[in-house]
PDB file of C-alpha atoms in Angstrom:
ATOM      1  CA  MET A   1      35.325   3.826  19.930  1.00  0.00           C
ATOM      2  CA  ALA A   2      32.550   2.390  22.351  1.00  0.00           C
ATOM      3  CA  GLU A   3      31.642   5.921  23.419  1.00  0.00           C
ATOM      4  CA  ALA A   4      30.847   7.099  19.750  1.00  0.00           C
ATOM      5  CA  THR A   5      28.518   4.402  19.860  1.00  0.00           C
ATOM      6  CA  GLN A   6      26.694   4.968  22.666  1.00  0.00           C
ATOM      7  CA  ASP A   7      26.424   8.966  21.632  1.00  0.00           C
ATOM      8  CA  THR A   8      24.810   7.754  18.096  1.00  0.00           C
ATOM      9  CA  GLY A   9      22.278   5.586  20.209  1.00  0.00           C
ATOM     10  CA  ALA A  10      21.482   8.263  22.463  1.00  0.00           C
ATOM     11  CA  ALA A  11      20.953  10.726  19.878  1.00  0.00           C
ATOM     12  CA  SER A  12      18.593   8.300  17.784  1.00  0.00           C
ATOM     13  CA  ALA A  13      16.564   7.606  20.933  1.00  0.00           C
ATOM     14  CA  THR A  14      15.679  11.278  21.234  1.00  0.00           C
ATOM     15  CA  ARG A  15      14.832  11.599  17.487  1.00  0.00           C
ATOM     16  CA  ASN A  16      11.234  11.782  16.592  1.00  0.00           C
ATOM     17  CA  THR A  17      11.159   9.443  13.516  1.00  0.00           C
ATOM     18  CA  PRO A  18       7.421   9.760  13.081  1.00  0.00           C
ATOM     19  CA  ALA A  19       7.065  13.255  12.856  1.00  0.00           C
ATOM     20  CA  ARG A  20       9.857  12.881  10.010  1.00  0.00           C
ATOM     21  CA  ILE A  21       8.336  10.155   8.137  1.00  0.00           C
ATOM     22  CA  SER A  22       5.020  12.451   8.252  1.00  0.00           C
ATOM     23  CA  ILE A  23       6.692  15.382   6.979  1.00  0.00           C
ATOM     24  CA  TRP A  24       8.518  13.197   4.230  1.00  0.00           C
ATOM     25  CA  ALA A  25       5.340  11.583   3.334  1.00  0.00           C
ATOM     26  CA  ALA A  26       3.689  15.233   3.103  1.00  0.00           C
ATOM     27  CA  PHE A  27       6.477  16.397   0.777  1.00  0.00           C
ATOM     28  CA  LEU A  28       6.647  13.687  -1.427  1.00  0.00           C
ATOM     29  CA  GLY A  29       2.824  14.048  -1.959  1.00  0.00           C
ATOM     30  CA  ALA A  30       3.030  17.776  -2.381  1.00  0.00           C
ATOM     31  CA  SER A  31       5.875  17.178  -5.149  1.00  0.00           C
ATOM     32  CA  LEU A  32       3.418  14.863  -6.864  1.00  0.00           C
ATOM     33  CA  ILE A  33       0.721  17.677  -6.818  1.00  0.00           C
ATOM     34  CA  ALA A  34       3.615  19.997  -8.286  1.00  0.00           C
ATOM     35  CA  GLY A  35       4.387  17.354 -10.989  1.00  0.00           C
ATOM     36  CA  ILE A  36       0.862  17.066 -11.810  1.00  0.00           C
ATOM     37  CA  PHE A  37       0.438  20.857 -12.425  1.00  0.00           C
ATOM     38  CA  LEU A  38       3.704  20.905 -14.134  1.00  0.00           C
ATOM     39  CA  THR A  39       3.096  18.054 -16.608  1.00  0.00           C
ATOM     40  CA  PRO A  40      -0.469  17.694 -17.047  1.00  0.00           C
ATOM     41  CA  MET A  41       0.172  15.290 -19.865  1.00  0.00           C
ATOM     42  CA  PHE A  42       1.541  12.978 -17.612  1.00  0.00           C
ATOM     43  CA  TRP A  43      -1.478  13.131 -15.241  1.00  0.00           C
ATOM     44  CA  LEU A  44      -3.670  12.316 -18.470  1.00  0.00           C
ATOM     45  CA  LEU A  45      -1.826   9.333 -19.160  1.00  0.00           C
ATOM     46  CA  TYR A  46      -1.028   7.844 -15.701  1.00  0.00           C
ATOM     47  CA  GLY A  47      -3.638   9.477 -13.772  1.00  0.00           C
ATOM     48  CA  GLY A  48      -4.691   6.489 -11.786  1.00  0.00           C
ATOM     49  CA  PHE A  49      -1.203   6.148 -10.553  1.00  0.00           C
ATOM     50  CA  TYR A  50      -0.785   9.786  -9.591  1.00  0.00           C
ATOM     51  CA  THR A  51      -3.651   9.835  -7.569  1.00  0.00           C
ATOM     52  CA  PHE A  52      -3.111   6.606  -5.897  1.00  0.00           C
ATOM     53  CA  LEU A  53       0.406   7.844  -4.906  1.00  0.00           C
ATOM     54  CA  VAL A  54      -0.900  11.270  -3.630  1.00  0.00           C
ATOM     55  CA  PHE A  55      -3.965   9.561  -1.689  1.00  0.00           C
ATOM     56  CA  ALA A  56      -1.233   6.849  -0.303  1.00  0.00           C
ATOM     57  CA  PHE A  57       1.187   9.746   0.764  1.00  0.00           C
ATOM     58  CA  GLY A  58      -1.710  11.325   2.560  1.00  0.00           C
ATOM     59  CA  VAL A  59      -2.527   8.146   4.307  1.00  0.00           C
ATOM     60  CA  VAL A  60       1.078   7.725   5.501  1.00  0.00           C
ATOM     61  CA  ALA A  61       1.406  11.266   6.779  1.00  0.00           C
ATOM     62  CA  ILE A  62      -1.611  11.275   9.082  1.00  0.00           C
ATOM     63  CA  PRO A  63      -1.002   8.459  11.603  1.00  0.00           C
ATOM     64  CA  ALA A  64       2.884   9.254  11.438  1.00  0.00           C
ATOM     65  CA  GLY A  65       1.800  12.651  12.301  1.00  0.00           C
ATOM     66  CA  HIS A  66      -0.352  11.750  14.926  1.00  0.00           C
ATOM     67  CA  LEU A  67       2.356   9.211  16.436  1.00  0.00           C
ATOM     68  CA  GLY A  68       4.886  12.012  15.927  1.00  0.00           C
ATOM     69  CA  ARG A  69       2.810  14.541  18.141  1.00  0.00           C
ATOM     70  CA  ARG A  70       2.478  11.996  20.918  1.00  0.00           C
ATOM     71  CA  ARG A  71       6.117  11.221  20.720  1.00  0.00           C
ATOM     72  CA  GLY A  72       7.000  15.036  20.865  1.00  0.00           C
ATOM     73  CA  LYS A  73       5.096  15.199  23.841  1.00  0.00           C
ATOM     74  CA  HIS A  74       7.492  12.826  25.741  1.00  0.00           C
ATOM     75  CA  LEU A  75      10.648  14.395  24.138  1.00  0.00           C
ATOM     76  CA  ASP A  76       9.550  17.998  25.437  1.00  0.00           C
ATOM     77  CA  GLY A  77       7.868  19.229  22.276  1.00  0.00           C
ATOM     78  CA  ARG A  78      10.709  18.074  19.929  1.00  0.00           C
ATOM     79  CA  ASP A  79       9.394  18.196  16.191  1.00  0.00           C
ATOM     80  CA  ARG A  80       5.668  18.424  17.151  1.00  0.00           C
ATOM     81  CA  GLY A  81       4.920  21.225  14.892  1.00  0.00           C
ATOM     82  CA  VAL A  82       6.625  19.295  11.956  1.00  0.00           C
ATOM     83  CA  ALA A  83       4.241  16.663  13.049  1.00  0.00           C
ATOM     84  CA  LEU A  84       1.287  18.986  12.919  1.00  0.00           C
ATOM     85  CA  LEU A  85       2.284  20.269   9.375  1.00  0.00           C
ATOM     86  CA  GLY A  86       2.403  16.541   8.498  1.00  0.00           C
ATOM     87  CA  ILE A  87      -1.030  16.103   9.549  1.00  0.00           C
ATOM     88  CA  VAL A  88      -2.566  19.061   8.023  1.00  0.00           C
ATOM     89  CA  THR A  89      -0.889  18.461   4.688  1.00  0.00           C
ATOM     90  CA  GLY A  90      -2.003  14.764   4.714  1.00  0.00           C
ATOM     91  CA  TRP A  91      -5.589  15.624   5.067  1.00  0.00           C
ATOM     92  CA  THR A  92      -4.795  18.140   2.117  1.00  0.00           C
ATOM     93  CA  LEU A  93      -3.441  15.311  -0.013  1.00  0.00           C
ATOM     94  CA  ILE A  94      -6.454  13.038   0.689  1.00  0.00           C
ATOM     95  CA  PHE A  95      -8.804  15.800  -0.322  1.00  0.00           C
ATOM     96  CA  PHE A  96      -6.775  16.659  -3.339  1.00  0.00           C
ATOM     97  CA  SER A  97      -6.819  13.218  -4.560  1.00  0.00           C
ATOM     98  CA  LEU A  98     -10.500  13.020  -4.287  1.00  0.00           C
ATOM     99  CA  LEU A  99     -10.767  16.230  -6.381  1.00  0.00           C
ATOM    100  CA  LEU A 100      -8.446  14.508  -8.929  1.00  0.00           C
ATOM    101  CA  VAL A 101     -10.597  11.428  -9.234  1.00  0.00           C
ATOM    102  CA  LEU A 102     -13.585  13.966  -9.685  1.00  0.00           C
ATOM    103  CA  ALA A 103     -11.529  15.912 -12.340  1.00  0.00           C
ATOM    104  CA  TYR A 104     -10.542  12.538 -14.229  1.00  0.00           C
ATOM    105  CA  ALA A 105     -14.268  11.137 -14.292  1.00  0.00           C
ATOM    106  CA  GLY A 106     -15.385  14.537 -15.403  1.00  0.00           C
ATOM    107  CA  LEU A 107     -12.870  14.580 -18.060  1.00  0.00           C
ATOM    108  CA  LEU A 108     -13.935  11.037 -19.351  1.00  0.00           C
ATOM    109  CA  ALA A 109     -17.596  11.809 -18.974  1.00  0.00           C
ATOM    110  CA  GLY A 110     -17.004  15.025 -21.081  1.00  0.00           C
ATOM    111  CA  LEU A 111     -15.108  13.141 -23.534  1.00  0.00           C
ATOM    112  CA  ALA A 112     -17.778  10.388 -23.876  1.00  0.00           C
ATOM    113  CA  TYR A 113     -20.442  12.911 -24.284  1.00  0.00           C
ATOM    114  CA  LEU A 114     -18.703  14.787 -26.877  1.00  0.00           C
ATOM    115  CA  ALA A 115     -18.023  11.372 -28.597  1.00  0.00           C
ATOM    116  CA  GLY A 116     -21.789  10.580 -28.437  1.00  0.00           C
ATOM    117  CA  SER A 117     -22.910  14.019 -29.675  1.00  0.00           C
ATOM    118  CA  THR A 118     -21.068  13.756 -33.090  1.00  0.00           C
ATOM    119  CA  SER A 119     -22.724  10.408 -34.045  1.00  0.00           C
TER     120      SER A 119
END
């Protein structure tokens, strides 16, 4: 029974946890972007919440990806590609969240202009 405990301890020691955190954060952020396109009414209602979560997942994915790349170097390249994908996706999420802020501000400005032109 003690051998089984030692085996799982050795397996978890060689696991590249930051790379896995990075890819999960990137996946969740990309899922939110898909949700924004599939349900635009929810984005209009809860735009700030969606945008904040996309930005937060991007901010988590980038440093975790860098840590995963560094840890992967010590683990003979284990999950370094996954960590790099997390870094690239994290930067894409941050860029997309900034575009969402601009789109939301443009939508509100356009509606304000239309409301002002009717009176």
